[in-house]
Coordinates of C-alpha atoms in Angstrom, one line a residue:
X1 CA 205.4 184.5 96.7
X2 CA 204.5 180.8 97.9
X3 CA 201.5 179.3 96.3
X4 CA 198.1 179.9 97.9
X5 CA 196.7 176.6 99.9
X6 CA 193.7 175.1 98.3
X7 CA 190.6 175.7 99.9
X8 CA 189.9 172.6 101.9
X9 CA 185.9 172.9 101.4
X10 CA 186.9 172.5 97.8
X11 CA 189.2 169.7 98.2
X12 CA 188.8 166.7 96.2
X13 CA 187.7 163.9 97.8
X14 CA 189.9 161.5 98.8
X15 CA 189.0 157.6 97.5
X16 CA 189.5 155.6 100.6
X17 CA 188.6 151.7 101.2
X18 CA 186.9 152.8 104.9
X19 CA 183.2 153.0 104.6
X20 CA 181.5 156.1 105.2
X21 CA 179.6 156.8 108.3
X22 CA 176.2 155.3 107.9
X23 CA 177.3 152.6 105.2
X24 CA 179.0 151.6 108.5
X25 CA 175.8 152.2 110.4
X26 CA 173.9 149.6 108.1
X27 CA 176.4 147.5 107.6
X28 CA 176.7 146.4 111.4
X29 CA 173.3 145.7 111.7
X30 CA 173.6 142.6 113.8
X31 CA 170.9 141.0 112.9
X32 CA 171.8 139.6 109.4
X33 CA 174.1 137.9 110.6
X34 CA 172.6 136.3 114.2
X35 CA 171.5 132.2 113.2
X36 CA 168.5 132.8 115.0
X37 CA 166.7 135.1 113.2
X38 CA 167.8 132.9 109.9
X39 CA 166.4 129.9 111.7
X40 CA 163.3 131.5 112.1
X41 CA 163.2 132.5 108.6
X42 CA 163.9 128.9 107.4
X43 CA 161.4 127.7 109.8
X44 CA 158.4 130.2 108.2
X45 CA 159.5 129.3 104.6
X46 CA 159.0 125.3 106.0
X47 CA 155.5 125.6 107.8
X48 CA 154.5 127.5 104.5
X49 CA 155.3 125.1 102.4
X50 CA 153.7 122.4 104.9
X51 CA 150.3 124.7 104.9
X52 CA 150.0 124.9 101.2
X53 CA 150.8 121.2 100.9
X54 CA 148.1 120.1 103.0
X55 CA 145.7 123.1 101.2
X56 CA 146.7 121.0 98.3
X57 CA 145.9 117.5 100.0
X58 CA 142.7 118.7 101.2
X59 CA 141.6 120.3 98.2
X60 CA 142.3 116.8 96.3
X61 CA 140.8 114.9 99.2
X62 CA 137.4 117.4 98.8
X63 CA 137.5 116.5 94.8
X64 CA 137.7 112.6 95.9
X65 CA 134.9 112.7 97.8
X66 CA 132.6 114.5 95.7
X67 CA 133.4 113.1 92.6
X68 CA 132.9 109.0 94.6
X69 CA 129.2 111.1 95.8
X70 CA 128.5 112.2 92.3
X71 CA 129.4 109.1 91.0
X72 CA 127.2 107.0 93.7
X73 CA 124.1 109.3 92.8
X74 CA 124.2 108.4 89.1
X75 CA 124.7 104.9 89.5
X76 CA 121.8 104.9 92.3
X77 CA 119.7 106.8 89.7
X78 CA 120.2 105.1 86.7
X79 CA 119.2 101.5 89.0
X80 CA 116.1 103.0 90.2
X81 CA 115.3 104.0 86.5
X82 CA 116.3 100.5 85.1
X83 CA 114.0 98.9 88.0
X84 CA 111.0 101.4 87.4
X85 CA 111.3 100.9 83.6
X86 CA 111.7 97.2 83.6
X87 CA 108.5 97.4 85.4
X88 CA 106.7 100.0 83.1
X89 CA 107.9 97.3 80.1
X90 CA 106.4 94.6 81.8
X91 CA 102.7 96.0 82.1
X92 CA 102.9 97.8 78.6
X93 CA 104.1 94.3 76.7
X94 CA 101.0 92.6 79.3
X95 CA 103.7 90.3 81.2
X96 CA 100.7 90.8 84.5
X97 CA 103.1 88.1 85.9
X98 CA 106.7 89.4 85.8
X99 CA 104.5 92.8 86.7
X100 CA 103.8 91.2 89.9
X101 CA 106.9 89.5 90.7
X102 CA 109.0 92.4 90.5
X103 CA 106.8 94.6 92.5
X104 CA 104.3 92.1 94.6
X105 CA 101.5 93.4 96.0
X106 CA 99.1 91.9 99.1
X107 CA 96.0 89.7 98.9
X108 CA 94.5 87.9 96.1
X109 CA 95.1 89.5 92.5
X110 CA 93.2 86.6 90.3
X111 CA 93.6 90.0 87.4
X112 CA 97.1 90.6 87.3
X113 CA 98.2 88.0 85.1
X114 CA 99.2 87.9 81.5
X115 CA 95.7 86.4 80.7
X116 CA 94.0 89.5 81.9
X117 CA 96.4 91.9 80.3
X118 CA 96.0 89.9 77.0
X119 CA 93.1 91.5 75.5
X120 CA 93.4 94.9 77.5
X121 CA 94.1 98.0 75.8
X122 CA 98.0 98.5 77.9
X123 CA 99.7 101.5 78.8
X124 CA 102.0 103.1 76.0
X125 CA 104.2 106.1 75.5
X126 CA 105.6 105.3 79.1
X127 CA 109.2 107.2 80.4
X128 CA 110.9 108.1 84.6
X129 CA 110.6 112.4 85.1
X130 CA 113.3 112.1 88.0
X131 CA 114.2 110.2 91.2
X132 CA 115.2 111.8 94.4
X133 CA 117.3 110.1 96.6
X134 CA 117.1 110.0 100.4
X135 CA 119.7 107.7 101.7
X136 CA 118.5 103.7 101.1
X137 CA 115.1 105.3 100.1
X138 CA 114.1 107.2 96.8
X139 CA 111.0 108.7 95.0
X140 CA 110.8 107.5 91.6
X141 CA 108.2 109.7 89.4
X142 CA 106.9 107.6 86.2
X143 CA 104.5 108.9 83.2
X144 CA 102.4 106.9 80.3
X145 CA 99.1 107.2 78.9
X146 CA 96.4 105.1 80.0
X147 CA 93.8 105.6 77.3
X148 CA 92.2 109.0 79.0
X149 CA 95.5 111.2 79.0
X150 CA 98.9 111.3 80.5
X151 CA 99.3 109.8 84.1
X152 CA 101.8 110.5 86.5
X153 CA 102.4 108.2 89.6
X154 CA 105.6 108.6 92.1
X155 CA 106.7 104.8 93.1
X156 CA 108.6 104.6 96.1
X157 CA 111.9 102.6 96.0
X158 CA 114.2 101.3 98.5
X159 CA 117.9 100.2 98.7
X160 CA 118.4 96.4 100.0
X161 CA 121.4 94.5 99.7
X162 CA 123.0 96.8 97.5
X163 CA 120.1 96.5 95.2
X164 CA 117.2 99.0 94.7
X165 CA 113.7 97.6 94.1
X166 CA 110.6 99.1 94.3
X167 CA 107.6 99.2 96.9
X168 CA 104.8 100.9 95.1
X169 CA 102.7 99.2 93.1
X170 CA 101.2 100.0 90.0
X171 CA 98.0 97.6 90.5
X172 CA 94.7 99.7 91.3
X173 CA 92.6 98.7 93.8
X174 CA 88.9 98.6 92.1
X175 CA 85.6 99.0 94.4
X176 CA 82.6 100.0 93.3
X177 CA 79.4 99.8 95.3
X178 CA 76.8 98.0 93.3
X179 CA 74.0 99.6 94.8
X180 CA 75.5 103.2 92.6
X181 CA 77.3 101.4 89.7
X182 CA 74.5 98.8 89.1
X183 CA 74.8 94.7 87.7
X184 CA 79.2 95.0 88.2
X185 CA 81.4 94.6 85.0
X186 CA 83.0 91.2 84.8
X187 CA 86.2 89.6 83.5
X188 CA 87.2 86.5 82.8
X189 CA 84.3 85.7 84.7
X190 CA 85.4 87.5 88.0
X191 CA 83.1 90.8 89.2
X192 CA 85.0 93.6 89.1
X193 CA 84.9 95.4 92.4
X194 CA 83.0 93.0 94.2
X195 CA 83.1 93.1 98.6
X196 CA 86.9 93.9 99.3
X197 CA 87.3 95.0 95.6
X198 CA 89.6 93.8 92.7
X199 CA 93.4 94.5 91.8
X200 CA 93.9 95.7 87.8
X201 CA 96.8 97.1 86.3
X202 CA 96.4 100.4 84.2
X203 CA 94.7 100.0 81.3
X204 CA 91.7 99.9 79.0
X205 CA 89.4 96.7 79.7
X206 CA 86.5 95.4 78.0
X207 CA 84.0 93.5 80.3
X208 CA 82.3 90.5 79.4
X209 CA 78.6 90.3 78.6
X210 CA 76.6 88.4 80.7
X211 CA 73.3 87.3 81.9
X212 CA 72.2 88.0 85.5
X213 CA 68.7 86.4 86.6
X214 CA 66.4 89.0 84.2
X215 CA 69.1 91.1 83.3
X216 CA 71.2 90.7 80.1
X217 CA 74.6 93.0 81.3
X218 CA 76.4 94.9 78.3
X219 CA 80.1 94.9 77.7
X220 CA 81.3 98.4 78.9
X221 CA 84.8 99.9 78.9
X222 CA 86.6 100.5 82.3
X223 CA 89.9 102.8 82.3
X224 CA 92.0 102.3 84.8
X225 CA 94.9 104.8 85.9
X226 CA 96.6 103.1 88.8
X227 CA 94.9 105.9 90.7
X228 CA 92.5 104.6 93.7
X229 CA 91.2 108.6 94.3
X230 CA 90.4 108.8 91.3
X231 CA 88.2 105.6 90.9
X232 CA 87.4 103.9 87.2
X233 CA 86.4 106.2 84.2
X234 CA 83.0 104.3 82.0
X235 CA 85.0 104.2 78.6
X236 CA 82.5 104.8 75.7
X237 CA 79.2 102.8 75.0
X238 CA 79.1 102.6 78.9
X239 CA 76.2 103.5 81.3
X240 CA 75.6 106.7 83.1
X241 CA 76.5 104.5 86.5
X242 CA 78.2 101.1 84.9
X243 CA 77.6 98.7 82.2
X244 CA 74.6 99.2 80.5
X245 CA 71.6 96.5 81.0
X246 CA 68.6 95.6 79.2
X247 CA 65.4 93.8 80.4
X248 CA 63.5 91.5 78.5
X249 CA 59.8 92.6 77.0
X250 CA 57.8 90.2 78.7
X251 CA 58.7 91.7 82.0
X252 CA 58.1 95.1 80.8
X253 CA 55.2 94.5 79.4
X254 CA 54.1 92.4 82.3
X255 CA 54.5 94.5 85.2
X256 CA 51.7 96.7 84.3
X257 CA 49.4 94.0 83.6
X258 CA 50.1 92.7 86.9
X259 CA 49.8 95.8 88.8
X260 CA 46.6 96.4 87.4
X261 CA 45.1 92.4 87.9
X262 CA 46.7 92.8 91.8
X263 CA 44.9 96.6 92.4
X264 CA 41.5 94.8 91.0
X265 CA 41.5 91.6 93.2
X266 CA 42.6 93.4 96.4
X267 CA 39.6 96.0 95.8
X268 CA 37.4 93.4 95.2
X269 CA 38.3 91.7 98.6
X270 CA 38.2 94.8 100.1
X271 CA 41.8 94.5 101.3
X272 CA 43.5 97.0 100.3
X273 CA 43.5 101.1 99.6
X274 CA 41.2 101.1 96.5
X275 CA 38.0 103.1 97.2
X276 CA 35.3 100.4 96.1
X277 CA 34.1 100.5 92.8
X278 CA 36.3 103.0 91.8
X279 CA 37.7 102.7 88.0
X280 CA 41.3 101.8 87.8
X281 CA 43.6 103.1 84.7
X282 CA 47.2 102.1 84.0
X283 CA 49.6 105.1 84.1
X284 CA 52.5 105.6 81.7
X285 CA 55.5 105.5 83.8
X286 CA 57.9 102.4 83.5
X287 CA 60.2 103.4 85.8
X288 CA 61.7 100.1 87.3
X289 CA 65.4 98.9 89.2
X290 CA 67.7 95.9 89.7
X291 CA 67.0 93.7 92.7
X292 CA 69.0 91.2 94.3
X293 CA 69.3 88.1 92.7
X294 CA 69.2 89.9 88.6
X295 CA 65.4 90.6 89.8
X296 CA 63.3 93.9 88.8
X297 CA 61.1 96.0 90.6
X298 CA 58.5 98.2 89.1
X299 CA 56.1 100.6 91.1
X300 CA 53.6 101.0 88.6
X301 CA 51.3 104.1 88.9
X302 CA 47.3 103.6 88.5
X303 CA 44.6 106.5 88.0
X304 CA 42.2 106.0 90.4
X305 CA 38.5 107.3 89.0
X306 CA 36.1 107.5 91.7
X307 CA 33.0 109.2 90.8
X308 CA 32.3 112.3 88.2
X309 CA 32.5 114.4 91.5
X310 CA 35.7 113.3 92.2
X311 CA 39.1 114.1 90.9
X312 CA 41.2 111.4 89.9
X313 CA 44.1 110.5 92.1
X314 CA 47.0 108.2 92.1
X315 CA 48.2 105.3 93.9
X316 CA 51.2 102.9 93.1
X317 CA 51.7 99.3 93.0
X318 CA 54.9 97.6 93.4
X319 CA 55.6 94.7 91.4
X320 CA 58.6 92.2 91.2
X321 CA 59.8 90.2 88.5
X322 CA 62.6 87.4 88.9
X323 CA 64.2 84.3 87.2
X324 CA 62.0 81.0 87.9
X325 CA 62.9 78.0 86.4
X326 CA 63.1 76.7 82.8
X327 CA 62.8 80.3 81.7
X328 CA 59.4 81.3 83.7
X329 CA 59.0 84.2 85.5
X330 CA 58.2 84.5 89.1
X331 CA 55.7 87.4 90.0
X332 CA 55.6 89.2 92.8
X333 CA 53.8 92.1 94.1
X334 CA 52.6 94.6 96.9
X335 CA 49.8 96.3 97.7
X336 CA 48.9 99.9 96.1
X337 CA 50.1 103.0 98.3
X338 CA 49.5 106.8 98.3
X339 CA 52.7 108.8 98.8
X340 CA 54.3 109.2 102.0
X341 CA 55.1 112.2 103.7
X342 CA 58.3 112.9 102.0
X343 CA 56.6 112.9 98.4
X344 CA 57.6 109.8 97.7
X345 CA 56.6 105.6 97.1
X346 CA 57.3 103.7 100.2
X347 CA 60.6 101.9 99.9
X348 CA 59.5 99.2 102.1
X349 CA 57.2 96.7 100.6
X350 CA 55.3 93.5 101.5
X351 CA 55.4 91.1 98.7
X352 CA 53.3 88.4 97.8
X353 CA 52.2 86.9 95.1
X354 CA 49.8 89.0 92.8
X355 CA 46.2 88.8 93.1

């Protein structure tokens, strides 16, 4: 009997160098092997590269710049803080004339000089808080103590040339209304705060005592900040107002004596407000103020005692004392008043000499 055929499901399969079906399929996929779709390929790999590259450049180029910016700010600060502390120096060590060359200020500034700051109590403990820049402009904020406390100022500054200086000065300028502040402080001979006022660099100053017709002026101590809105601060031993002042005796004692003599001879001519034979008594005020010229005015009150019937009343006499020469004194005086309708003596007098 012939052998049985194998079953050809169960055949062994028969190693062939022909690809099978689909590794055909994939195989002749056209595309891996048309140029164009490699140039294209090539071409995305380059404009990659290029992209990244210039990410690169830019990226360096964006360092660059802000490292040259950060680098300009400093050295712009640190000039600006050299200038403003090279200026701070100059006051504190009482160099009024480098002061002034390095920052100059307008008008005449006879007090800003080296003289001036000689004897003054300078600045000290003096530093820069921070600059802000703004372009060829800057804000320069300065500190020190001034004898009151800590004082900050900001100084403006401006780049010129390629060199920052600054525009703000330091130097305060000093009014003060005499008709407040009383007989006005003087140094070096020169009224402080006199008509358009006068220029001083922050510190502590010691006036000068001087004589002023009648009036013998006290030293005083002015502190100056380098604040104008904030105005000058009395140091101790000063007046309420200003520099204290004395009067001599003779004129204090005087004015009532004179006030009294004038009352008498103006009721005994009948020209005046004295009820006649009336009894006149000296009060106790001694209330008097600085005049023109170093003179003193006194209104010197006077009991008036008419009859028994009659309460006493009161009527005032102004008197004026000023400088004559070889060391006399010139008397002056008005006529006695009542008060006027405000409650008060009248300011406006008519002197003459006293009865």
């Amino acid at each position: 009997m012939p052998p049985a055929r194998p079953n050809a499901a169960a055949s062994p399969t028969v190693e062939t160098d022909e690809p099978l079906p689909e590794q055909a399929a994939l195989d002749s996929d056209s595309r891996g092997d048309d140029p164009s779709v490699e140039a294209a390929r090539r071409r995305r790999l380059v404009v990659g590269a290029v992209l990244a590259a210039a990410l690169v450049v830019v990226a360096f180029a964006i360092g660059v710049a802000q490292a040259v910016q950060r680098h300009a700010h400093t050295v712009a600060t640190d000039a600006i803080t050299a200038a403003a502390l090279d200026y701070l120096t100059a006051i504190a060590e009482g160099r009024g004339d480098d002061a002034s060359a390095l920052v100059p200020v307008e008008g005449e500034a006879p007090l800003l000089t080296d003289a001036a700051l000689a004897d003054a109590g300078r600045i000290q403990a003096f530093r820069v808080e921070g600059v802000e820049l703004d372009g060829d402009a800057a804000t320069v904020t300065v500190a020190f103590r001034s004898g009151q406390g800590p004082v900050e100022h900001e100084l403006d500054a401006v780049r010129e040339g390629g060199t920052w200086r600054l525009t703000t000065t330091l130097a305060e300028h000093v009014v003060l209304d005499e008709a407040v502040f009383g007989p006005l402080p003087r140094l070096r001979a020169i009224e402080i705060g006199r008509d358009r006022g006068t220029l001083l660099y922050p510190g502590r100053y010691r006036s000068e005592p001087y004589e002023h017709g009648l009036v013998s002026i006290e030293p005083m101590m002015l502190v100056i900040d380098g604040d104008p809105r904030t105005g000058i601060t009395p140091g101790p031993g000063s007046g309420s107002w200003g520099a204290p002042w004395s009067v001599p005796t003779a004129v204090l004692d005087g004015a009532p004596e004179r006030a009294l003599s004038h009352a008498v001879g103006c009721q005994a001519a009948d020209s005046c407000a004295v009820p006649a034979g009336a009894l006149l008594v000296p009060g106790d005020s001694r209330g008097f103020a600085l005049a023109d010229g170093g003179a003193v005015e006194f209104d010197v009150p006077l009991q008036v005692l008419s009859g028994p019937a009659d309460g006493p009343s009161q009527l005032w006499v102004g008197v004026r004392a000023s400088a004559g020469a070889a060391g006399a004194i010139d008397w002056q005086c008005s006529d006695p008043v009542g008060l006027d309708n405000s409650g008060g003596v009248p300011v406006e007098r008519d002197w003459g000499a006293c009865a």
